Amino acid sequence: MDLPRTVMTQLTPDLRICRLLNGLWQVSGAHGAIDRGAAIEDMFAYHDAGFTTWDLADHYGPAEDFIGEFRRRMAANRGVEALASIQAFTKWVPESGRMTRQIVEENIRVSLRRMGVDTLDLLQFHWWDYGDANYLEALRYLAELRDEGKIRHLALTNFDTEHLNIIVEQGIRIVSNQVQYSLIDRRPEVHMSPFCQAHDIQLLTYGTVGGGLLSEGYLGQPEPTRGVLTTASLRKYKQMVDAWGGWGLFQELLSALKHVADKHRVSIANIAVRYILDRPAVAGVIVGTRLGVAEHREDNTRSFDVTLDAGDHTQIEAILGKSRDLYQLIGDCGDEYRR
Ligand SMILES: NC(=O)c1ccc[n+]([C@@H]2O[C@H](COP(=O)([O-])OP(=O)(O)OC[C@H]3O[C@@H](n4cnc5c(N)ncnc54)[C@H](OP(=O)(O)O)[C@@H]3O)[C@@H](O)[C@H]2O)c1
């Protein structure tokens, strides 16, 4: 299975990534048990299929250790040069409060050690409480660590446009913001995408396949109860569907997507991914991977084969136009995470 060349993009001039990133929240334990050995084997299968870019976080259970183990095995089996073909993006999600250089450096050191790297490719910073301005201190120290070579590029996750603007105005160079962005949640279109376009900042998106809800598996199905939704991801995005317009409207969306998908001989998930890949400022879509448990590599590859036309967009927009406005309801990107 070879991915077409359009699959890759320059996140920055010196960092080339696969536009479909493998998300590792799914190994955290909140989505079912993961077997370590099977998981690492599966990482090779993703990598060899062209899915070379990983999204993880300090708090996604063993995710950073998996990258460390994957890299060790890669170096042992294929030589250290092979390591250059892996991109691994982690996050730092600290509790709010005072930030010193020592606190910041110590946390980065832990990620470096766990992942077995000298430099983090991309460090995505999260902050819970905008009432506590220490996020700017943290970012200044992170920028120092970047300038010293411990971090290649500094990025954010779940920041809203107002605070991204404050950071940019402080002269702190940010290359990307990771946000929820899907056919259900189009809040980034209000302010975030235009801001990112104007400031050369890229978006990495999650929730784009709604934990799997945006697929044939839920088409024509009765509304699932919480007990049926077996992963944290499905439960999270079912709540989003409820806020957006409810199960009835979601079924209308799935039907419209199925129509479009059949025309292109691809899947509903492919259309959901393609739609977001085509949005302004979007560099990549992160799709969660339950390593060693379930995989959709071949299907997801087909997202790169589809070109949505005006008729497809008309059909999709006809349904989206009936939904509630999540920006009005929840706020800007990441506002659901503020404490
Ligand atoms: N920054 C943040 O706050 C944040 C929040 C959430 C997620 N994330 C990142 O985004 C990643 C994605 O997580 P997510 O929660 O948003 O989940 P998601 O990517 O929307 O959903 C992942 C699930 O979708 C299903 N799936 C994938 N491809 C499919 C296909 N072609 N057809 C049918 N089903 C398919 C799989 O379900 P099965 O495994 O059941 O088959 C998979 O586990 C995370 O791992 C993490 O890296 C970041």
Tab-separated table of N, CA, C and O in Angstrom, residues 24 36 40 43-44 54 56 61-76 83 86 88 90 110-118 120 291:
chain	number	residue	atom	x	y	z
A	24	LEU	N	-2.415	9.007	19.286
A	24	LEU	CA	-2.136	8.001	20.315
A	24	LEU	C	-2.903	8.206	21.626
A	24	LEU	O	-2.608	7.528	22.611
A	36	ARG	N	1.153	-4.086	24.626
A	36	ARG	CA	2.345	-3.320	24.269
A	36	ARG	C	3.068	-3.892	23.044
A	36	ARG	O	3.407	-3.172	22.111
A	40	ILE	N	3.488	-2.004	19.370
A	40	ILE	CA	4.745	-1.577	18.727
A	40	ILE	C	4.851	-2.192	17.322
A	40	ILE	O	5.244	-1.527	16.362
A	43	MET	N	2.884	-0.181	15.037
A	43	MET	CA	3.489	1.111	14.684
A	43	MET	C	4.342	0.968	13.428
A	43	MET	O	4.363	1.858	12.570
A	44	PHE	N	5.018	-0.174	13.297
A	44	PHE	CA	5.797	-0.418	12.082
A	44	PHE	C	4.881	-0.511	10.859
A	44	PHE	O	5.216	-0.014	9.784
A	54	TRP	N	3.209	10.987	14.174
A	54	TRP	CA	2.481	10.552	15.364
A	54	TRP	C	2.113	11.745	16.220
A	54	TRP	O	2.927	12.649	16.412
A	56	LEU	N	0.885	12.648	20.076
A	56	LEU	CA	0.807	12.041	21.401
A	56	LEU	C	0.828	13.142	22.453
A	56	LEU	O	0.693	14.327	22.137
A	61	GLY	N	-1.097	8.013	28.748
A	61	GLY	CA	-0.599	6.717	29.212
A	61	GLY	C	0.809	6.467	28.704
A	61	GLY	O	1.691	7.319	28.857
A	62	PRO	N	1.049	5.296	28.062
A	62	PRO	CA	2.409	4.937	27.640
A	62	PRO	C	2.805	5.501	26.266
A	62	PRO	O	3.808	5.059	25.701
A	63	ALA	N	2.062	6.449	25.729
A	63	ALA	CA	2.291	6.877	24.335
A	63	ALA	C	3.737	7.325	24.098
A	63	ALA	O	4.373	6.914	23.113
A	64	GLU	N	4.279	8.154	24.998
A	64	GLU	CA	5.659	8.627	24.781
A	64	GLU	C	6.649	7.451	24.875
A	64	GLU	O	7.621	7.390	24.129
A	65	ASP	N	6.359	6.501	25.770
A	65	ASP	CA	7.236	5.317	25.888
A	65	ASP	C	7.147	4.457	24.631
A	65	ASP	O	8.136	3.852	24.219
A	66	PHE	N	5.957	4.381	24.050
A	66	PHE	CA	5.798	3.610	22.802
A	66	PHE	C	6.687	4.206	21.708
A	66	PHE	O	7.322	3.476	20.948
A	67	ILE	N	6.715	5.540	21.634
A	67	ILE	CA	7.584	6.172	20.630
A	67	ILE	C	9.042	5.800	20.925
A	67	ILE	O	9.809	5.452	20.013
A	68	GLY	N	9.423	5.829	22.204
A	68	GLY	CA	10.794	5.470	22.582
A	68	GLY	C	11.126	4.052	22.154
A	68	GLY	O	12.170	3.794	21.532
A	69	GLU	N	10.221	3.127	22.429
A	69	GLU	CA	10.440	1.718	22.089
A	69	GLU	C	10.462	1.517	20.562
A	69	GLU	O	11.310	0.789	20.030
A	70	PHE	N	9.539	2.184	19.897
A	70	PHE	CA	9.459	2.109	18.432
A	70	PHE	C	10.776	2.598	17.815
A	70	PHE	O	11.339	1.951	16.925
A	71	ARG	N	11.297	3.695	18.323
A	71	ARG	CA	12.543	4.246	17.788
A	71	ARG	C	13.729	3.308	18.066
A	71	ARG	O	14.574	3.091	17.199
A	72	ARG	N	13.756	2.736	19.269
A	72	ARG	CA	14.861	1.818	19.595
A	72	ARG	C	14.864	0.628	18.646
A	72	ARG	O	15.886	0.230	18.114
A	73	ARG	N	13.654	0.088	18.430
A	73	ARG	CA	13.575	-1.089	17.525
A	73	ARG	C	13.890	-0.701	16.090
A	73	ARG	O	14.508	-1.459	15.346
A	74	MET	N	13.432	0.485	15.702
A	74	MET	CA	13.705	0.969	14.350
A	74	MET	C	15.221	1.082	14.138
A	74	MET	O	15.764	0.627	13.121
A	75	ALA	N	15.900	1.678	15.117
A	75	ALA	CA	17.356	1.863	14.993
A	75	ALA	C	18.070	0.508	14.963
A	75	ALA	O	18.987	0.293	14.168
A	76	ALA	N	17.608	-0.416	15.822
A	76	ALA	CA	18.262	-1.721	15.906
A	76	ALA	C	18.065	-2.514	14.610
A	76	ALA	O	18.994	-3.145	14.109
A	83	LEU	N	15.672	6.559	11.633
A	83	LEU	CA	14.919	7.359	12.613
A	83	LEU	C	14.473	8.695	12.032
A	83	LEU	O	13.482	9.273	12.473
A	86	ILE	N	10.762	9.304	11.010
A	86	ILE	CA	9.660	9.349	11.994
A	86	ILE	C	9.479	10.788	12.477
A	86	ILE	O	10.453	11.469	12.795
A	88	ALA	N	7.392	12.711	15.556
A	88	ALA	CA	6.587	12.433	16.746
A	88	ALA	C	6.321	13.738	17.496
A	88	ALA	O	7.252	14.388	17.966
A	90	THR	N	4.612	15.608	20.556
A	90	THR	CA	4.005	15.408	21.863
A	90	THR	C	3.383	16.708	22.377
A	90	THR	O	3.385	17.734	21.692
A	110	VAL	N	11.645	15.026	30.749
A	110	VAL	CA	10.939	13.742	30.900
A	110	VAL	C	10.461	13.246	29.526
A	110	VAL	O	10.644	12.068	29.174
A	111	SER	N	9.869	14.132	28.734
A	111	SER	CA	9.394	13.709	27.408
A	111	SER	C	10.550	13.278	26.513
A	111	SER	O	10.455	12.281	25.794
A	112	LEU	N	11.658	14.018	26.571
A	112	LEU	CA	12.833	13.663	25.760
A	112	LEU	C	13.315	12.256	26.121
A	112	LEU	O	13.602	11.438	25.239
A	113	ARG	N	13.350	12.011	27.441
A	113	ARG	CA	13.850	10.703	27.894
A	113	ARG	C	12.894	9.591	27.468
A	113	ARG	O	13.316	8.569	26.924
A	114	ARG	N	11.594	9.796	27.728
A	114	ARG	CA	10.627	8.745	27.399
A	114	ARG	C	10.634	8.444	25.905
A	114	ARG	O	10.520	7.286	25.493
A	115	MET	N	10.738	9.468	25.089
A	115	MET	CA	10.662	9.268	23.635
A	115	MET	C	12.015	8.886	23.028
A	115	MET	O	12.079	8.528	21.848
A	116	GLY	N	13.069	8.998	23.826
A	116	GLY	CA	14.398	8.603	23.338
A	116	GLY	C	14.915	9.510	22.244
A	116	GLY	O	15.530	9.047	21.277
A	117	VAL	N	14.672	10.814	22.394
A	117	VAL	CA	15.136	11.779	21.386
A	117	VAL	C	15.970	12.867	22.067
A	117	VAL	O	15.839	13.105	23.268
A	118	ASP	N	16.823	13.530	21.268
A	118	ASP	CA	17.590	14.671	21.784
A	118	ASP	C	16.795	15.958	21.619
A	118	ASP	O	17.017	16.940	22.326
A	120	LEU	N	12.690	17.377	20.643
A	120	LEU	CA	11.276	17.081	20.333
A	120	LEU	C	10.943	17.734	18.997
A	120	LEU	O	11.182	18.933	18.821
A	291	LEU	N	-3.893	0.923	18.538
A	291	LEU	CA	-2.799	0.055	18.080
A	291	LEU	C	-2.993	-1.388	18.530
A	291	LEU	O	-3.205	-1.658	19.705
